């Protein structure tokens, strides 16, 4: 398979241009009665999928301590036991949770909790260092976030983390931490062909950071498997969508978003790509800093996504066609 790589911003850490998002493999978890996972998972298949991704040249794996209330991190530890030096692992902190009940219990943006959280992630991941450690509180007040920088730099000096960043969709927050932290190297933000993010991209370019793209397949809409009659289960975050999730409504794909997918399908599937591969290729064409992290639960999903690496970025003509359709 052709090699397509990225550098994680100022860190100099090289990764495959495609990552794997590990939210779904964490399995079910909740905040009260609100599901926050993607339904039941098969742990054996999750491990096979993670290992298959590495076989296909994918080296970047993004998770969070709260995914499955620790379960996703444990799956990564199991999949890559004895192979830690072959993978680049990113995780996140900021949410508090109860592993026994699989409940999210709140959030904590203090330096004290940061020190507690990093030790928990190191233990669950079965490693003595984290390559990229990301603040997982999207809208945390900027002064509160900046109070974390000193502690993060101490963790870098201690060798517990190699670099850090913020998972935020707000350009002012991204800019603030980039300016304040010597070892800030990435901003993770929502971005797909259906939902561009020019303001955050401007920040990552200004500060020499990586753009980690969550939701690159629009939570499954850009795989092409959903229709207006599709339904999702009550243990799936898309089936009981919270306010921030616009792609799904009342347990079904939102019709307006399905219409947009239909509009760009032909352009994205040019050159023999699947719809998902075209959506990933659009992100690579959008900026040389992008690292999309589509989720997976099966080997087949990993194989399809990794197939995009061989074809590389979408052609300028195809990008122009996508833009024209979306502007209509």
PDB file of C-alpha atoms in Angstrom:
ATOM      1  CA  UNK A   1       0.000   0.000   0.000  1.00  0.00           C
ATOM      2  CA  UNK A   2       1.282   3.447  -0.883  1.00  0.00           C
ATOM      3  CA  UNK A   3       2.694   5.443   1.989  1.00  0.00           C
ATOM      4  CA  UNK A   4       1.031   8.706   2.934  1.00  0.00           C
ATOM      5  CA  UNK A   5       2.292  10.358   6.088  1.00  0.00           C
ATOM      6  CA  UNK A   6       1.910  13.487   8.165  1.00  0.00           C
ATOM      7  CA  UNK A   7       3.999  15.149  10.858  1.00  0.00           C
ATOM      8  CA  UNK A   8       2.177  15.960  14.086  1.00  0.00           C
ATOM      9  CA  UNK A   9       2.878  19.657  14.062  1.00  0.00           C
ATOM     10  CA  UNK A  10       5.787  20.974  16.088  1.00  0.00           C
ATOM     11  CA  UNK A  11       6.462  17.607  17.738  1.00  0.00           C
ATOM     12  CA  UNK A  12       8.152  16.105  14.698  1.00  0.00           C
ATOM     13  CA  UNK A  13       6.291  12.846  15.376  1.00  0.00           C
ATOM     14  CA  UNK A  14       5.534  11.131  12.060  1.00  0.00           C
ATOM     15  CA  UNK A  15       2.217   9.310  11.647  1.00  0.00           C
ATOM     16  CA  UNK A  16       0.212   7.798   8.844  1.00  0.00           C
ATOM     17  CA  UNK A  17      -2.034  10.401   7.214  1.00  0.00           C
ATOM     18  CA  UNK A  18      -4.961   8.250   8.311  1.00  0.00           C
ATOM     19  CA  UNK A  19      -5.675   7.453  11.935  1.00  0.00           C
ATOM     20  CA  UNK A  20      -8.193   5.243  13.676  1.00  0.00           C
ATOM     21  CA  UNK A  21     -10.732   6.797  16.018  1.00  0.00           C
ATOM     22  CA  UNK A  22     -11.383   4.495  18.963  1.00  0.00           C
ATOM     23  CA  UNK A  23     -14.615   5.924  20.410  1.00  0.00           C
ATOM     24  CA  UNK A  24     -16.828   3.116  19.091  1.00  0.00           C
ATOM     25  CA  UNK A  25     -14.668   0.234  20.334  1.00  0.00           C
ATOM     26  CA  UNK A  26     -15.147   1.472  23.896  1.00  0.00           C
ATOM     27  CA  UNK A  27     -18.665   0.049  23.825  1.00  0.00           C
ATOM     28  CA  UNK A  28     -21.687   1.445  25.637  1.00  0.00           C
ATOM     29  CA  UNK A  29     -21.500   4.158  28.288  1.00  0.00           C
ATOM     30  CA  UNK A  30     -23.969   6.747  29.437  1.00  0.00           C
ATOM     31  CA  UNK A  31     -24.613  10.076  31.109  1.00  0.00           C
ATOM     32  CA  UNK A  32     -27.741   9.253  33.062  1.00  0.00           C
ATOM     33  CA  UNK A  33     -30.022   7.716  30.431  1.00  0.00           C
ATOM     34  CA  UNK A  34     -28.277   9.412  27.494  1.00  0.00           C
ATOM     35  CA  UNK A  35     -26.173   6.879  25.554  1.00  0.00           C
ATOM     36  CA  UNK A  36     -22.697   8.141  24.674  1.00  0.00           C
ATOM     37  CA  UNK A  37     -21.272   5.043  22.986  1.00  0.00           C
ATOM     38  CA  UNK A  38     -22.041   3.448  19.631  1.00  0.00           C
ATOM     39  CA  UNK A  39     -23.751   0.316  20.917  1.00  0.00           C
ATOM     40  CA  UNK A  40     -22.441  -3.116  21.781  1.00  0.00           C
ATOM     41  CA  UNK A  41     -19.088  -4.195  20.416  1.00  0.00           C
ATOM     42  CA  UNK A  42     -17.209  -7.458  19.960  1.00  0.00           C
ATOM     43  CA  UNK A  43     -13.885  -7.036  21.744  1.00  0.00           C
ATOM     44  CA  UNK A  44     -12.240  -9.799  19.744  1.00  0.00           C
ATOM     45  CA  UNK A  45     -13.211  -8.094  16.489  1.00  0.00           C
ATOM     46  CA  UNK A  46     -12.014  -4.751  17.878  1.00  0.00           C
ATOM     47  CA  UNK A  47      -8.567  -6.193  18.553  1.00  0.00           C
ATOM     48  CA  UNK A  48      -8.440  -7.785  15.106  1.00  0.00           C
ATOM     49  CA  UNK A  49      -9.447  -4.479  13.524  1.00  0.00           C
ATOM     50  CA  UNK A  50      -6.780  -2.485  15.377  1.00  0.00           C
ATOM     51  CA  UNK A  51      -4.072  -4.972  14.440  1.00  0.00           C
ATOM     52  CA  UNK A  52      -5.243  -5.061  10.831  1.00  0.00           C
ATOM     53  CA  UNK A  53      -5.022  -1.277  10.651  1.00  0.00           C
ATOM     54  CA  UNK A  54      -1.377  -1.447  11.709  1.00  0.00           C
ATOM     55  CA  UNK A  55      -0.706  -4.167   9.121  1.00  0.00           C
ATOM     56  CA  UNK A  56      -2.107  -1.832   6.460  1.00  0.00           C
ATOM     57  CA  UNK A  57       0.187   1.038   7.430  1.00  0.00           C
ATOM     58  CA  UNK A  58      -2.010   2.974   9.858  1.00  0.00           C
ATOM     59  CA  UNK A  59       0.111   4.004  12.836  1.00  0.00           C
ATOM     60  CA  UNK A  60      -2.002   6.671  14.596  1.00  0.00           C
ATOM     61  CA  UNK A  61      -4.694   5.655  17.091  1.00  0.00           C
ATOM     62  CA  UNK A  62      -6.862   8.220  18.887  1.00  0.00           C
ATOM     63  CA  UNK A  63      -8.911   7.429  21.979  1.00  0.00           C
ATOM     64  CA  UNK A  64     -10.061   9.078  25.224  1.00  0.00           C
ATOM     65  CA  UNK A  65     -10.195   7.916  28.814  1.00  0.00           C
ATOM     66  CA  UNK A  66     -13.988   8.340  28.850  1.00  0.00           C
ATOM     67  CA  UNK A  67     -14.710   6.136  25.808  1.00  0.00           C
ATOM     68  CA  UNK A  68     -16.433   3.146  27.358  1.00  0.00           C
ATOM     69  CA  UNK A  69     -15.201   4.628  30.667  1.00  0.00           C
ATOM     70  CA  UNK A  70     -11.715   3.246  30.137  1.00  0.00           C
ATOM     71  CA  UNK A  71     -12.563   0.260  27.954  1.00  0.00           C
ATOM     72  CA  UNK A  72     -11.265   1.750  24.692  1.00  0.00           C
ATOM     73  CA  UNK A  73      -7.859   2.429  26.236  1.00  0.00           C
ATOM     74  CA  UNK A  74      -7.744  -1.146  27.519  1.00  0.00           C
ATOM     75  CA  UNK A  75      -8.503  -2.467  24.015  1.00  0.00           C
ATOM     76  CA  UNK A  76      -5.560  -0.516  22.606  1.00  0.00           C
ATOM     77  CA  UNK A  77      -3.298  -1.945  25.306  1.00  0.00           C
ATOM     78  CA  UNK A  78      -4.431  -5.446  24.437  1.00  0.00           C
ATOM     79  CA  UNK A  79      -4.114  -4.996  20.670  1.00  0.00           C
ATOM     80  CA  UNK A  80      -0.603  -3.567  20.754  1.00  0.00           C
ATOM     81  CA  UNK A  81       0.982  -5.385  23.685  1.00  0.00           C
ATOM     82  CA  UNK A  82       4.641  -5.839  22.799  1.00  0.00           C
ATOM     83  CA  UNK A  83       4.333  -3.460  19.813  1.00  0.00           C
ATOM     84  CA  UNK A  84       4.143  -0.093  21.574  1.00  0.00           C
ATOM     85  CA  UNK A  85       7.048   1.335  19.579  1.00  0.00           C
ATOM     86  CA  UNK A  86       5.182   0.715  16.290  1.00  0.00           C
ATOM     87  CA  UNK A  87       2.190   2.944  17.077  1.00  0.00           C
ATOM     88  CA  UNK A  88       1.475   6.562  17.984  1.00  0.00           C
ATOM     89  CA  UNK A  89      -1.231   6.811  20.643  1.00  0.00           C
ATOM     90  CA  UNK A  90      -3.319   9.866  21.396  1.00  0.00           C
ATOM     91  CA  UNK A  91      -5.778  10.018  24.263  1.00  0.00           C
ATOM     92  CA  UNK A  92      -7.791  12.690  26.052  1.00  0.00           C
ATOM     93  CA  UNK A  93      -8.777  13.778  29.531  1.00  0.00           C
ATOM     94  CA  UNK A  94     -11.174  16.162  31.275  1.00  0.00           C
ATOM     95  CA  UNK A  95     -14.317  14.091  31.751  1.00  0.00           C
ATOM     96  CA  UNK A  96     -14.880  12.244  35.003  1.00  0.00           C
ATOM     97  CA  UNK A  97     -16.496   8.824  35.011  1.00  0.00           C
ATOM     98  CA  UNK A  98     -17.278   5.658  36.955  1.00  0.00           C
ATOM     99  CA  UNK A  99     -15.803   2.561  35.315  1.00  0.00           C
ATOM    100  CA  UNK A 100     -18.028   0.186  37.301  1.00  0.00           C
ATOM    101  CA  UNK A 101     -21.324   1.759  36.201  1.00  0.00           C
ATOM    102  CA  UNK A 102     -20.053   3.056  32.828  1.00  0.00           C
ATOM    103  CA  UNK A 103     -21.423   6.476  33.693  1.00  0.00           C
ATOM    104  CA  UNK A 104     -19.979   9.875  32.839  1.00  0.00           C
ATOM    105  CA  UNK A 105     -20.152  11.807  36.106  1.00  0.00           C
ATOM    106  CA  UNK A 106     -18.978  15.298  35.176  1.00  0.00           C
ATOM    107  CA  UNK A 107     -15.865  17.173  34.138  1.00  0.00           C
ATOM    108  CA  UNK A 108     -12.752  18.534  35.793  1.00  0.00           C
ATOM    109  CA  UNK A 109     -10.378  21.028  34.193  1.00  0.00           C
ATOM    110  CA  UNK A 110      -8.004  21.449  37.135  1.00  0.00           C
ATOM    111  CA  UNK A 111      -4.264  20.712  37.214  1.00  0.00           C
ATOM    112  CA  UNK A 112      -4.813  18.274  40.064  1.00  0.00           C
ATOM    113  CA  UNK A 113      -7.229  16.168  38.053  1.00  0.00           C
ATOM    114  CA  UNK A 114      -4.925  16.324  35.039  1.00  0.00           C
ATOM    115  CA  UNK A 115      -2.221  14.580  37.079  1.00  0.00           C
ATOM    116  CA  UNK A 116      -4.697  11.951  38.256  1.00  0.00           C
ATOM    117  CA  UNK A 117      -6.102  11.397  34.771  1.00  0.00           C
ATOM    118  CA  UNK A 118      -2.760  10.905  33.042  1.00  0.00           C
ATOM    119  CA  UNK A 119      -1.787   8.180  35.501  1.00  0.00           C
ATOM    120  CA  UNK A 120      -5.098   6.421  34.883  1.00  0.00           C
ATOM    121  CA  UNK A 121      -4.614   6.500  31.117  1.00  0.00           C
ATOM    122  CA  UNK A 122      -1.018   5.278  31.348  1.00  0.00           C
ATOM    123  CA  UNK A 123      -2.188   2.364  33.467  1.00  0.00           C
ATOM    124  CA  UNK A 124      -5.086   1.383  31.180  1.00  0.00           C
ATOM    125  CA  UNK A 125      -2.976   1.786  28.019  1.00  0.00           C
ATOM    126  CA  UNK A 126      -0.224  -0.366  29.512  1.00  0.00           C
ATOM    127  CA  UNK A 127       2.446   2.158  28.588  1.00  0.00           C
ATOM    128  CA  UNK A 128       4.815   4.581  30.286  1.00  0.00           C
ATOM    129  CA  UNK A 129       4.225   7.445  27.835  1.00  0.00           C
ATOM    130  CA  UNK A 130       1.453   8.995  25.735  1.00  0.00           C
ATOM    131  CA  UNK A 131       2.398  10.486  22.377  1.00  0.00           C
ATOM    132  CA  UNK A 132      -0.367  13.113  22.233  1.00  0.00           C
ATOM    133  CA  UNK A 133      -2.448  14.090  25.274  1.00  0.00           C
ATOM    134  CA  UNK A 134      -5.522  16.196  24.517  1.00  0.00           C
ATOM    135  CA  UNK A 135      -7.853  18.280  26.641  1.00  0.00           C
ATOM    136  CA  UNK A 136     -11.342  16.848  26.025  1.00  0.00           C
ATOM    137  CA  UNK A 137     -13.463  19.802  27.191  1.00  0.00           C
ATOM    138  CA  UNK A 138     -14.492  21.560  23.982  1.00  0.00           C
ATOM    139  CA  UNK A 139     -15.696  24.829  25.495  1.00  0.00           C
ATOM    140  CA  UNK A 140     -13.595  25.123  28.649  1.00  0.00           C
ATOM    141  CA  UNK A 141     -12.929  28.775  29.521  1.00  0.00           C
ATOM    142  CA  UNK A 142      -9.616  29.885  28.064  1.00  0.00           C
ATOM    143  CA  UNK A 143      -8.042  31.106  31.362  1.00  0.00           C
ATOM    144  CA  UNK A 144      -8.884  27.757  32.997  1.00  0.00           C
ATOM    145  CA  UNK A 145      -7.316  25.865  30.109  1.00  0.00           C
ATOM    146  CA  UNK A 146      -4.179  27.991  30.157  1.00  0.00           C
ATOM    147  CA  UNK A 147      -3.726  27.169  33.847  1.00  0.00           C
ATOM    148  CA  UNK A 148      -3.060  23.592  32.688  1.00  0.00           C
ATOM    149  CA  UNK A 149      -0.084  24.452  30.491  1.00  0.00           C
ATOM    150  CA  UNK A 150       2.509  24.494  33.276  1.00  0.00           C
ATOM    151  CA  UNK A 151       1.444  21.037  34.454  1.00  0.00           C
ATOM    152  CA  UNK A 152       1.423  19.720  30.883  1.00  0.00           C
ATOM    153  CA  UNK A 153       4.949  21.001  30.335  1.00  0.00           C
ATOM    154  CA  UNK A 154       6.013  19.264  33.555  1.00  0.00           C
ATOM    155  CA  UNK A 155       4.518  16.014  32.258  1.00  0.00           C
ATOM    156  CA  UNK A 156       6.508  16.431  29.036  1.00  0.00           C
ATOM    157  CA  UNK A 157       9.686  17.004  31.039  1.00  0.00           C
ATOM    158  CA  UNK A 158       8.930  13.891  33.104  1.00  0.00           C
ATOM    159  CA  UNK A 159       8.533  11.791  29.950  1.00  0.00           C
ATOM    160  CA  UNK A 160       4.917  10.873  30.646  1.00  0.00           C
ATOM    161  CA  UNK A 161       3.635  12.652  27.526  1.00  0.00           C
ATOM    162  CA  UNK A 162       5.486  13.650  24.349  1.00  0.00           C
ATOM    163  CA  UNK A 163       3.140  16.442  23.279  1.00  0.00           C
ATOM    164  CA  UNK A 164      -0.314  17.841  23.971  1.00  0.00           C
ATOM    165  CA  UNK A 165      -3.247  19.641  22.393  1.00  0.00           C
ATOM    166  CA  UNK A 166      -6.919  20.512  22.727  1.00  0.00           C
ATOM    167  CA  UNK A 167      -9.979  18.827  21.274  1.00  0.00           C
ATOM    168  CA  UNK A 168     -11.968  21.971  20.527  1.00  0.00           C
ATOM    169  CA  UNK A 169     -14.000  23.409  17.671  1.00  0.00           C
ATOM    170  CA  UNK A 170     -13.321  26.999  18.742  1.00  0.00           C
ATOM    171  CA  UNK A 171     -10.555  28.870  16.908  1.00  0.00           C
ATOM    172  CA  UNK A 172      -9.976  31.293  19.807  1.00  0.00           C
ATOM    173  CA  UNK A 173      -9.347  28.407  22.196  1.00  0.00           C
ATOM    174  CA  UNK A 174      -7.068  26.667  19.709  1.00  0.00           C
ATOM    175  CA  UNK A 175      -5.099  29.866  19.195  1.00  0.00           C
ATOM    176  CA  UNK A 176      -4.779  30.586  22.914  1.00  0.00           C
ATOM    177  CA  UNK A 177      -3.279  27.247  23.850  1.00  0.00           C
ATOM    178  CA  UNK A 178      -1.067  27.166  20.748  1.00  0.00           C
ATOM    179  CA  UNK A 179       0.469  30.483  21.729  1.00  0.00           C
ATOM    180  CA  UNK A 180       0.939  29.475  25.361  1.00  0.00           C
ATOM    181  CA  UNK A 181       2.312  25.937  25.188  1.00  0.00           C
ATOM    182  CA  UNK A 182       5.768  25.052  23.865  1.00  0.00           C
ATOM    183  CA  UNK A 183       4.790  21.420  23.270  1.00  0.00           C
ATOM    184  CA  UNK A 184       1.320  21.994  21.834  1.00  0.00           C
ATOM    185  CA  UNK A 185       1.310  20.071  18.567  1.00  0.00           C
ATOM    186  CA  UNK A 186      -2.287  19.395  17.487  1.00  0.00           C
ATOM    187  CA  UNK A 187      -5.855  20.608  17.573  1.00  0.00           C
ATOM    188  CA  UNK A 188      -8.570  18.003  17.216  1.00  0.00           C
ATOM    189  CA  UNK A 189     -11.783  19.349  15.732  1.00  0.00           C
ATOM    190  CA  UNK A 190     -14.903  18.310  13.841  1.00  0.00           C
ATOM    191  CA  UNK A 191     -14.249  18.404  10.121  1.00  0.00           C
ATOM    192  CA  UNK A 192     -15.573  16.615   7.067  1.00  0.00           C
ATOM    193  CA  UNK A 193     -16.542  17.346   3.484  1.00  0.00           C
ATOM    194  CA  UNK A 194     -19.993  18.206   4.873  1.00  0.00           C
ATOM    195  CA  UNK A 195     -18.671  20.433   7.659  1.00  0.00           C
ATOM    196  CA  UNK A 196     -15.533  22.410   6.854  1.00  0.00           C
ATOM    197  CA  UNK A 197     -13.493  24.141   9.567  1.00  0.00           C
ATOM    198  CA  UNK A 198     -11.567  27.030   7.966  1.00  0.00           C
ATOM    199  CA  UNK A 199     -11.112  29.055  11.171  1.00  0.00           C
ATOM    200  CA  UNK A 200      -9.389  26.227  13.046  1.00  0.00           C
ATOM    201  CA  UNK A 201      -7.326  25.312   9.977  1.00  0.00           C
ATOM    202  CA  UNK A 202      -6.063  28.894   9.911  1.00  0.00           C
ATOM    203  CA  UNK A 203      -4.876  28.488  13.508  1.00  0.00           C
ATOM    204  CA  UNK A 204      -3.070  25.202  12.909  1.00  0.00           C
ATOM    205  CA  UNK A 205      -1.313  26.667   9.884  1.00  0.00           C
ATOM    206  CA  UNK A 206      -0.273  29.781  11.810  1.00  0.00           C
ATOM    207  CA  UNK A 207       1.191  27.808  14.720  1.00  0.00           C
ATOM    208  CA  UNK A 208       2.597  24.788  12.817  1.00  0.00           C
ATOM    209  CA  UNK A 209       0.167  22.280  14.328  1.00  0.00           C
ATOM    210  CA  UNK A 210      -1.587  19.149  13.100  1.00  0.00           C
ATOM    211  CA  UNK A 211      -5.306  19.155  12.356  1.00  0.00           C
ATOM    212  CA  UNK A 212      -6.817  15.959  13.798  1.00  0.00           C
ATOM    213  CA  UNK A 213     -10.200  15.528  12.114  1.00  0.00           C
ATOM    214  CA  UNK A 214     -12.897  13.870  14.183  1.00  0.00           C
ATOM    215  CA  UNK A 215     -16.124  12.919  12.461  1.00  0.00           C
ATOM    216  CA  UNK A 216     -14.430  12.715   9.027  1.00  0.00           C
ATOM    217  CA  UNK A 217     -17.200  10.385   7.815  1.00  0.00           C
ATOM    218  CA  UNK A 218     -19.977  12.434   9.459  1.00  0.00           C
ATOM    219  CA  UNK A 219     -20.614   9.716  12.039  1.00  0.00           C
ATOM    220  CA  UNK A 220     -21.283   7.185   9.297  1.00  0.00           C
ATOM    221  CA  UNK A 221     -23.302   9.255   6.816  1.00  0.00           C
ATOM    222  CA  UNK A 222     -20.344   9.399   4.428  1.00  0.00           C
ATOM    223  CA  UNK A 223     -20.053   5.617   4.293  1.00  0.00           C
ATOM    224  CA  UNK A 224     -23.209   5.515   2.189  1.00  0.00           C
ATOM    225  CA  UNK A 225     -24.859   2.825   4.296  1.00  0.00           C
ATOM    226  CA  UNK A 226     -27.694   4.989   5.655  1.00  0.00           C
ATOM    227  CA  UNK A 227     -31.021   5.808   4.004  1.00  0.00           C
ATOM    228  CA  UNK A 228     -34.075   7.734   5.187  1.00  0.00           C
ATOM    229  CA  UNK A 229     -35.523   4.514   6.605  1.00  0.00           C
ATOM    230  CA  UNK A 230     -32.423   3.577   8.629  1.00  0.00           C
ATOM    231  CA  UNK A 231     -32.824   3.441  12.407  1.00  0.00           C
ATOM    232  CA  UNK A 232     -30.309   3.210  15.223  1.00  0.00           C
ATOM    233  CA  UNK A 233     -30.612   1.522  18.583  1.00  0.00           C
ATOM    234  CA  UNK A 234     -31.288   3.071  21.982  1.00  0.00           C
ATOM    235  CA  UNK A 235     -27.737   2.289  23.178  1.00  0.00           C
ATOM    236  CA  UNK A 236     -26.204   4.252  20.271  1.00  0.00           C
ATOM    237  CA  UNK A 237     -25.462   7.978  20.693  1.00  0.00           C
ATOM    238  CA  UNK A 238     -26.826   8.481  17.166  1.00  0.00           C
ATOM    239  CA  UNK A 239     -30.055   6.707  18.092  1.00  0.00           C
ATOM    240  CA  UNK A 240     -30.802   9.100  20.949  1.00  0.00           C
ATOM    241  CA  UNK A 241     -28.913  12.080  19.609  1.00  0.00           C
ATOM    242  CA  UNK A 242     -27.901  14.844  22.051  1.00  0.00           C
ATOM    243  CA  UNK A 243     -28.312  18.480  21.009  1.00  0.00           C
ATOM    244  CA  UNK A 244     -24.777  18.766  19.631  1.00  0.00           C
ATOM    245  CA  UNK A 245     -25.264  15.911  17.168  1.00  0.00           C
ATOM    246  CA  UNK A 246     -26.980  17.299  14.065  1.00  0.00           C
ATOM    247  CA  UNK A 247     -26.425  14.430  11.635  1.00  0.00           C
ATOM    248  CA  UNK A 248     -29.145  12.277  13.240  1.00  0.00           C
ATOM    249  CA  UNK A 249     -32.616  13.121  14.553  1.00  0.00           C
ATOM    250  CA  UNK A 250     -35.120  10.892  16.357  1.00  0.00           C
ATOM    251  CA  UNK A 251     -32.982   7.829  15.774  1.00  0.00           C
ATOM    252  CA  UNK A 252     -32.690   8.371  12.008  1.00  0.00           C
ATOM    253  CA  UNK A 253     -30.294  10.136   9.641  1.00  0.00           C
ATOM    254  CA  UNK A 254     -31.292  13.777   9.181  1.00  0.00           C
ATOM    255  CA  UNK A 255     -32.781  14.135   5.648  1.00  0.00           C
ATOM    256  CA  UNK A 256     -30.986  17.418   4.931  1.00  0.00           C
ATOM    257  CA  UNK A 257     -27.611  15.806   5.569  1.00  0.00           C
ATOM    258  CA  UNK A 258     -28.490  12.772   3.434  1.00  0.00           C
ATOM    259  CA  UNK A 259     -29.295  15.180   0.587  1.00  0.00           C
ATOM    260  CA  UNK A 260     -25.839  16.716   0.890  1.00  0.00           C
ATOM    261  CA  UNK A 261     -24.230  13.282   0.793  1.00  0.00           C
ATOM    262  CA  UNK A 262     -26.137  12.493  -2.400  1.00  0.00           C
ATOM    263  CA  UNK A 263     -24.996  15.771  -3.944  1.00  0.00           C
ATOM    264  CA  UNK A 264     -21.289  15.022  -3.543  1.00  0.00           C
ATOM    265  CA  UNK A 265     -21.360  11.254  -4.069  1.00  0.00           C
ATOM    266  CA  UNK A 266     -20.288  11.280  -7.735  1.00  0.00           C
ATOM    267  CA  UNK A 267     -17.343  13.603  -7.169  1.00  0.00           C
ATOM    268  CA  UNK A 268     -16.132  11.704  -4.121  1.00  0.00           C
ATOM    269  CA  UNK A 269     -16.321   8.314  -5.818  1.00  0.00           C
ATOM    270  CA  UNK A 270     -14.182   9.401  -8.758  1.00  0.00           C
ATOM    271  CA  UNK A 271     -11.125   7.312  -9.648  1.00  0.00           C
ATOM    272  CA  UNK A 272     -12.703   4.147  -8.264  1.00  0.00           C
ATOM    273  CA  UNK A 273     -12.944   5.296  -4.649  1.00  0.00           C
ATOM    274  CA  UNK A 274     -15.720   4.262  -2.319  1.00  0.00           C
ATOM    275  CA  UNK A 275     -17.723   7.108  -0.816  1.00  0.00           C
ATOM    276  CA  UNK A 276     -15.841   6.829   2.484  1.00  0.00           C
ATOM    277  CA  UNK A 277     -12.473   6.808   0.714  1.00  0.00           C
ATOM    278  CA  UNK A 278     -13.470   9.909  -1.232  1.00  0.00           C
ATOM    279  CA  UNK A 279     -14.473  11.721   1.929  1.00  0.00           C
ATOM    280  CA  UNK A 280     -11.060  10.974   3.454  1.00  0.00           C
ATOM    281  CA  UNK A 281      -9.328  12.012   0.227  1.00  0.00           C
ATOM    282  CA  UNK A 282     -11.152  15.362   0.331  1.00  0.00           C
ATOM    283  CA  UNK A 283      -9.679  16.048   3.778  1.00  0.00           C
ATOM    284  CA  UNK A 284      -6.153  15.316   2.554  1.00  0.00           C
ATOM    285  CA  UNK A 285      -6.701  17.639  -0.390  1.00  0.00           C
ATOM    286  CA  UNK A 286      -8.038  20.335   1.924  1.00  0.00           C
ATOM    287  CA  UNK A 287      -4.754  20.778   3.816  1.00  0.00           C
ATOM    288  CA  UNK A 288      -1.380  19.032   4.209  1.00  0.00           C
ATOM    289  CA  UNK A 289      -1.914  19.166   7.988  1.00  0.00           C
ATOM    290  CA  UNK A 290      -5.070  17.033   8.190  1.00  0.00           C
ATOM    291  CA  UNK A 291      -5.143  13.617   9.862  1.00  0.00           C
ATOM    292  CA  UNK A 292      -8.676  12.151   9.672  1.00  0.00           C
ATOM    293  CA  UNK A 293      -9.531   9.593  12.346  1.00  0.00           C
ATOM    294  CA  UNK A 294     -12.556   7.573  11.161  1.00  0.00           C
ATOM    295  CA  UNK A 295     -13.906   5.163  13.724  1.00  0.00           C
ATOM    296  CA  UNK A 296     -14.227   1.435  13.273  1.00  0.00           C
ATOM    297  CA  UNK A 297     -15.747  -1.650  14.830  1.00  0.00           C
ATOM    298  CA  UNK A 298     -14.792  -4.258  12.224  1.00  0.00           C
ATOM    299  CA  UNK A 299     -11.857  -5.423  10.143  1.00  0.00           C
ATOM    300  CA  UNK A 300     -13.858  -4.673   6.984  1.00  0.00           C
ATOM    301  CA  UNK A 301     -14.272  -1.024   7.972  1.00  0.00           C
ATOM    302  CA  UNK A 302     -10.554  -0.670   8.645  1.00  0.00           C
ATOM    303  CA  UNK A 303      -9.683  -2.244   5.307  1.00  0.00           C
ATOM    304  CA  UNK A 304     -11.984   0.093   3.385  1.00  0.00           C
ATOM    305  CA  UNK A 305     -10.699   3.208   5.142  1.00  0.00           C
ATOM    306  CA  UNK A 306      -7.049   2.203   4.808  1.00  0.00           C
ATOM    307  CA  UNK A 307      -7.631   1.648   1.097  1.00  0.00           C
ATOM    308  CA  UNK A 308      -7.864   5.424   0.749  1.00  0.00           C
ATOM    309  CA  UNK A 309      -4.138   5.730   1.476  1.00  0.00           C
ATOM    310  CA  UNK A 310      -3.207   4.128  -1.844  1.00  0.00           C
ATOM    311  CA  UNK A 311      -5.143   6.710  -3.862  1.00  0.00           C
ATOM    312  CA  UNK A 312      -4.089   9.788  -1.889  1.00  0.00           C
ATOM    313  CA  UNK A 313      -5.759  13.215  -1.961  1.00  0.00           C
ATOM    314  CA  UNK A 314      -8.766  13.981  -4.145  1.00  0.00           C
ATOM    315  CA  UNK A 315      -7.881  15.618  -7.474  1.00  0.00           C
ATOM    316  CA  UNK A 316      -8.317  19.391  -7.858  1.00  0.00           C
ATOM    317  CA  UNK A 317     -11.110  18.804 -10.382  1.00  0.00           C
ATOM    318  CA  UNK A 318     -13.003  16.556  -7.984  1.00  0.00           C
ATOM    319  CA  UNK A 319     -12.520  19.043  -5.143  1.00  0.00           C
ATOM    320  CA  UNK A 320     -13.912  21.802  -7.357  1.00  0.00           C
ATOM    321  CA  UNK A 321     -16.914  19.623  -8.213  1.00  0.00           C
ATOM    322  CA  UNK A 322     -17.619  18.974  -4.538  1.00  0.00           C
ATOM    323  CA  UNK A 323     -17.396  22.681  -3.770  1.00  0.00           C
ATOM    324  CA  UNK A 324     -19.761  23.531  -6.611  1.00  0.00           C
ATOM    325  CA  UNK A 325     -22.374  21.030  -5.467  1.00  0.00           C
ATOM    326  CA  UNK A 326     -22.255  22.148  -1.842  1.00  0.00           C
ATOM    327  CA  UNK A 327     -22.550  25.807  -2.810  1.00  0.00           C
ATOM    328  CA  UNK A 328     -25.808  24.992  -4.570  1.00  0.00           C
TER     329      UNK A 328
END
